[in-house]
mmCIF file of C-alpha atoms in Angstrom:
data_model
loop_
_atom_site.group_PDB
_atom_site.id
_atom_site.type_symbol
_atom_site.label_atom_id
_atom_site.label_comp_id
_atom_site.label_asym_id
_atom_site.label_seq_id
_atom_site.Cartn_x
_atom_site.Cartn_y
_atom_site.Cartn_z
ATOM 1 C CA UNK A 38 21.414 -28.154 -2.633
ATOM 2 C CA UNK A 39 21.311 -25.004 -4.880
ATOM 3 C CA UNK A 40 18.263 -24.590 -6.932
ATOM 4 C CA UNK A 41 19.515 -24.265 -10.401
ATOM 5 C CA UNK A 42 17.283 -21.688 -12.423
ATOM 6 C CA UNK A 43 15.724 -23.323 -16.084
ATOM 7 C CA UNK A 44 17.639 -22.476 -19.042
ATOM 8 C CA UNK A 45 17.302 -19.129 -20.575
ATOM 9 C CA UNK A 46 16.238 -18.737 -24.131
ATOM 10 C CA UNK A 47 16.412 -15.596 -26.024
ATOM 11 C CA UNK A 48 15.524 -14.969 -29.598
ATOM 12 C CA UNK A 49 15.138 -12.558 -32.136
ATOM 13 C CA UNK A 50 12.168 -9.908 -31.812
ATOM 14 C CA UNK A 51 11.506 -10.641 -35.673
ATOM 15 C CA UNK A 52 11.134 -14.209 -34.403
ATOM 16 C CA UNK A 53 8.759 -13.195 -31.266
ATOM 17 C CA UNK A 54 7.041 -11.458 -33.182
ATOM 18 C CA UNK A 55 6.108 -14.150 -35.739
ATOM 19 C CA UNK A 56 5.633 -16.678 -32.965
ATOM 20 C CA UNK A 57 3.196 -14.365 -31.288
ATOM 21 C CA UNK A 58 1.140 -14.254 -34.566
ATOM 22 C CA UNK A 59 1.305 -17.695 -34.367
ATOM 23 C CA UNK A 60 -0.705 -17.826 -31.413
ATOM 24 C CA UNK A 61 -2.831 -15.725 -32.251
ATOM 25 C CA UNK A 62 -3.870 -16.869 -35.909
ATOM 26 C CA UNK A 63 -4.446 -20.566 -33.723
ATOM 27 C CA UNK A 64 -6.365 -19.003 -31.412
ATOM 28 C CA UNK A 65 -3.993 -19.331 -28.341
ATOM 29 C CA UNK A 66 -3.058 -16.470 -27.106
ATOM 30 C CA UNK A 67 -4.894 -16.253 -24.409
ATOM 31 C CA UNK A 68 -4.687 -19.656 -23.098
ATOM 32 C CA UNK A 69 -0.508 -19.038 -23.632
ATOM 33 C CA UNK A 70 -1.519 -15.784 -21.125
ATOM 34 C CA UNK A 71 -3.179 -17.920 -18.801
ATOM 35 C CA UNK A 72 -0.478 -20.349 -18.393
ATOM 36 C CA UNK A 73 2.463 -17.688 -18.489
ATOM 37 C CA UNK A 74 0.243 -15.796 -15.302
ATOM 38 C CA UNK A 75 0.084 -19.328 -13.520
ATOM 39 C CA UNK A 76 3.586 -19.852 -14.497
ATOM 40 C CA UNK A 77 4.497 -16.473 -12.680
ATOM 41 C CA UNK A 78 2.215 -16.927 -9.641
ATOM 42 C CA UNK A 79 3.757 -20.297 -9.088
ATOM 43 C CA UNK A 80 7.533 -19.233 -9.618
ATOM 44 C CA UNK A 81 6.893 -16.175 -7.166
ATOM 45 C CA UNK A 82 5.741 -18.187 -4.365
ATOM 46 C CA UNK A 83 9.069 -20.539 -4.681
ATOM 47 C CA UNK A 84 10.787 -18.055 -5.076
ATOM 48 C CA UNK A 85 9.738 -15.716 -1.813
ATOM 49 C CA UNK A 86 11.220 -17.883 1.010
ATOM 50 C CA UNK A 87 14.573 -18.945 -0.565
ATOM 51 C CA UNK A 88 15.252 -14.484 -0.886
ATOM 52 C CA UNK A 89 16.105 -14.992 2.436
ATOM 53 C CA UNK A 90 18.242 -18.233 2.389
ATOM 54 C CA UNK A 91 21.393 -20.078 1.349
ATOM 55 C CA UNK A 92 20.753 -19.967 -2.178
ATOM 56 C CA UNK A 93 19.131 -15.949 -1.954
ATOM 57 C CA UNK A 94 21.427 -14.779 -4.769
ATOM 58 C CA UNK A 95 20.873 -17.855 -7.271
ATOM 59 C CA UNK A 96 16.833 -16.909 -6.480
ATOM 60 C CA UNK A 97 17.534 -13.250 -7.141
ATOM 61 C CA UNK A 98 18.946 -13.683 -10.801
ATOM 62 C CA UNK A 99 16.963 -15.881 -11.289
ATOM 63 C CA UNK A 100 14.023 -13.377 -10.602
ATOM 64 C CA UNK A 101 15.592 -10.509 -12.399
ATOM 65 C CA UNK A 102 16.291 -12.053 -14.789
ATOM 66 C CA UNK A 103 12.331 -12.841 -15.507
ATOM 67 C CA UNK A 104 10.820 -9.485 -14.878
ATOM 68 C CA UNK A 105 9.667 -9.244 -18.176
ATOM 69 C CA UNK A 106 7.411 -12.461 -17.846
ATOM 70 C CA UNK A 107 6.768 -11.544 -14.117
ATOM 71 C CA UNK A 108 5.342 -7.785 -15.132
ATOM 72 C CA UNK A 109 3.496 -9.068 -18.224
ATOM 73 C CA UNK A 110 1.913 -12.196 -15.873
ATOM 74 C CA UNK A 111 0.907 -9.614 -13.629
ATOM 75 C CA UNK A 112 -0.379 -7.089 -15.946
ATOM 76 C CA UNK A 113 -2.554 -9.715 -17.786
ATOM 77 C CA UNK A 114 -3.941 -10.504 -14.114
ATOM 78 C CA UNK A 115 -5.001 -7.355 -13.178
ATOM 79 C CA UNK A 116 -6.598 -6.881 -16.974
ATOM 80 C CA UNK A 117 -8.765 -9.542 -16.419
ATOM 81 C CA UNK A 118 -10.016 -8.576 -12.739
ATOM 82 C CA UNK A 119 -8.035 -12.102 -11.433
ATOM 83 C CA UNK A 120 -7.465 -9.792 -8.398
ATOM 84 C CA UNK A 121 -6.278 -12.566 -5.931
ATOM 85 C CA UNK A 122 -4.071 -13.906 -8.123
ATOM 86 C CA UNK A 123 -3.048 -10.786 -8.869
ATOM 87 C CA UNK A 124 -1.961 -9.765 -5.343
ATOM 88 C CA UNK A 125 -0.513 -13.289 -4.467
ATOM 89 C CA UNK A 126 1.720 -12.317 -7.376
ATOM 90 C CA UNK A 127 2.273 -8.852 -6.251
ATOM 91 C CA UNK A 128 2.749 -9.846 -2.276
ATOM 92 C CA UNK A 129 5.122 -12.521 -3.306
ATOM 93 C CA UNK A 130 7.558 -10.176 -5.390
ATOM 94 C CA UNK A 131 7.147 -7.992 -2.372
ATOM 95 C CA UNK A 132 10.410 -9.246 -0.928
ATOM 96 C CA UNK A 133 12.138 -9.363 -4.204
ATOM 97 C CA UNK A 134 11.113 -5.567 -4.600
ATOM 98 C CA UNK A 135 11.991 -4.398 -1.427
ATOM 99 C CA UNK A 136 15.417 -6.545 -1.064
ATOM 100 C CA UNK A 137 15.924 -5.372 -4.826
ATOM 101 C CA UNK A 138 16.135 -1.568 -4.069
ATOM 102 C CA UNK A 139 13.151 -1.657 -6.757
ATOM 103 C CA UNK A 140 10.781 0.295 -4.373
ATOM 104 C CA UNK A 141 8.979 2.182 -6.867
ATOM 105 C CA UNK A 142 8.569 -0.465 -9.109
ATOM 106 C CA UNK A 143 6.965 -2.877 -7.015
ATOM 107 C CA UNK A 144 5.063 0.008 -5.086
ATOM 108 C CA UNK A 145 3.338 0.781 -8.878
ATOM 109 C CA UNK A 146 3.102 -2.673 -9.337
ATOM 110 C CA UNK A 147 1.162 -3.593 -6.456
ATOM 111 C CA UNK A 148 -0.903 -0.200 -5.964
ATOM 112 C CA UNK A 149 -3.050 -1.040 -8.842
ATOM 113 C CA UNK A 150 -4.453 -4.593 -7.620
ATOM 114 C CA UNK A 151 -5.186 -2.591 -3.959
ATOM 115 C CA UNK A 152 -7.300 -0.603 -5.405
ATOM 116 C CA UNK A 153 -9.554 -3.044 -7.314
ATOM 117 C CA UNK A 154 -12.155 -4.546 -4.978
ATOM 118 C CA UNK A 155 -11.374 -7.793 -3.042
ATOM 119 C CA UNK A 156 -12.411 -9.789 -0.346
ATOM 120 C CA UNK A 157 -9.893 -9.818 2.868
ATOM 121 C CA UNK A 158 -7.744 -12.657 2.150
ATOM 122 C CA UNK A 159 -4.548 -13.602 3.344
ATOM 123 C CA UNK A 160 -3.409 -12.715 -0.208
ATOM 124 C CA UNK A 161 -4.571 -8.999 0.437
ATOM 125 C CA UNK A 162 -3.015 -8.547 3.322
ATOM 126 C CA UNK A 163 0.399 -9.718 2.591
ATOM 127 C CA UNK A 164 0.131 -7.569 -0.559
ATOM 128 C CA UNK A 165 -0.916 -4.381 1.537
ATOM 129 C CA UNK A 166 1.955 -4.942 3.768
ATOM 130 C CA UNK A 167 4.347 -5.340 0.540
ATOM 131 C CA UNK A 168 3.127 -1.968 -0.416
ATOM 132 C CA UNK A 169 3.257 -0.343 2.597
ATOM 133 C CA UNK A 170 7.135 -1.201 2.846
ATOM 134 C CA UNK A 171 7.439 -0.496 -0.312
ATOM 135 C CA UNK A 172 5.639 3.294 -0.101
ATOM 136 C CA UNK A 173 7.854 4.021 3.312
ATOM 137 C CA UNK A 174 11.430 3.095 1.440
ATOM 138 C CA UNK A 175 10.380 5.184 -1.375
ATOM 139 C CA UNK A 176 9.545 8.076 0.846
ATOM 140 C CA UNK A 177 5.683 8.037 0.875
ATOM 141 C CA UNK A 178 5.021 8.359 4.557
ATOM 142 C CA UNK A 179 1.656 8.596 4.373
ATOM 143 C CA UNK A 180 0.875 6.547 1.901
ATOM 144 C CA UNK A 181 3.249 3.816 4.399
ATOM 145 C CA UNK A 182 0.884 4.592 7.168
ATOM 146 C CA UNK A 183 -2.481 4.121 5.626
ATOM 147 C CA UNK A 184 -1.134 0.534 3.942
ATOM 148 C CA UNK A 185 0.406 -0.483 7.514
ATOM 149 C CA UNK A 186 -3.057 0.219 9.455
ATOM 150 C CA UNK A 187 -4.751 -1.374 6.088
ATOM 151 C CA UNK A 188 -3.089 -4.668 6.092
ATOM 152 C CA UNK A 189 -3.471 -4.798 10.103
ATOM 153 C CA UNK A 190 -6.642 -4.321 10.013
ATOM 154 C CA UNK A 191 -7.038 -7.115 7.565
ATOM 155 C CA UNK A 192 -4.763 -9.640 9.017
ATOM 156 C CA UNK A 193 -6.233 -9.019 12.412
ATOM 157 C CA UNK A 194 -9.783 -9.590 10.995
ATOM 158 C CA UNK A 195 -8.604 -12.791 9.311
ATOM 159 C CA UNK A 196 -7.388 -13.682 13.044
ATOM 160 C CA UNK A 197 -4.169 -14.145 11.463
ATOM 161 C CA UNK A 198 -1.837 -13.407 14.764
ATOM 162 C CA UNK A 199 1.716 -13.858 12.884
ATOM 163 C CA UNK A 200 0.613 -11.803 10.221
ATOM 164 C CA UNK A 201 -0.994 -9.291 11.855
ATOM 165 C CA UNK A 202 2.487 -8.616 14.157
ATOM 166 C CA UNK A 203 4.036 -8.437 11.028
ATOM 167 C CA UNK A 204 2.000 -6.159 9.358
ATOM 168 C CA UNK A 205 2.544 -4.156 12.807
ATOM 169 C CA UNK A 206 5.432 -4.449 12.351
ATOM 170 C CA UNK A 207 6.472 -2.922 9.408
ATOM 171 C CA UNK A 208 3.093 -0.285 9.777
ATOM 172 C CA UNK A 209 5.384 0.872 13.238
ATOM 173 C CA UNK A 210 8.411 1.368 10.911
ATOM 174 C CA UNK A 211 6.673 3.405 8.502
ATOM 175 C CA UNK A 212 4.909 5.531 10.883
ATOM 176 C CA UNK A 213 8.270 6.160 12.979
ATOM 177 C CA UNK A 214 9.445 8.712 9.558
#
């Protein structure tokens, strides 16, 4: 069965804007951050199988249609250093990105969090090999190349074998331009 996206709500900005000094006059606006960042983490990672599946174009609106929330989740991440989070978020909209035609988008999403330090995580390497897709459908060759080797490097120190041939995968593809 379909997954049926949540109801959509939109209001006035007059009204956001009020409800956001709301928040903040009660002292909740950064606990209504935290949970909006979860919120996005949590939807990304349903979300990232079913782009490929039966119900791909239900997922895909759906998504879109929550970029706002998804960008500000995963702005408010990287502000506050949650860098694994942050590039489960990132390595999960990878897909949506890439299958999106959104290359520079997600590419200046994601290039941020890479650079901050982290340990190597599974996280990290999906995320590396999200950008280096990304960088080789925008054109960035070389920028492709380093990410590829990057997130092989890390999946094949995790001893991750099916995402390592992944990540050599698509490091082959952007090294073939």
């Amino acid at each position: 069965a379909a997954a049926e996206p949540e109801p959509r709500f939109l209001m006035l900005e007059t009204i956001r804007e009020f409800g956001l000094e709301c928040l903040d006059r009660a002292g909740e606006t950064e606990a209504t951050a935290a949970a909006r960042a979860a919120w996005c983490v949590a939807l990304a990672e349903r979300a990232e199988p079913e782009l490929i599946g039966p119900n791909q174009v239900t997922w895909f609106a759906w998504l879109d249609a929550d970029q706002p929330n998804l960008r500000a989740g995963l702005a408010w991440l990287r502000e506050r250093g949650e860098v694994e989070r942050a590039l489960r978020l990132g390595g999960a909209l990878g897909r949506f990105w890439h299958r999106a035609s959104r290359y520079s988008e997600g590419f200046s999403q994601i290039e941020p969090i890479l650079r901050m330090p982290a340990e190597a995580t599974p996280a990290r390497a999906k995320a590396l090999a999200a950008a280096c897709e990304l960088a080789d459908w925008r054109g960035d060759y070389v920028r492709a190349a380093e990410l590829g080797e990057a997130a092989a490097a890390t999946w094949d120190a995790l001893g991750a074998g099916n995402g390592l041939a992944d990540a050599l995968f698509v490091w082959s593809s952007a090294t073939l331009n």
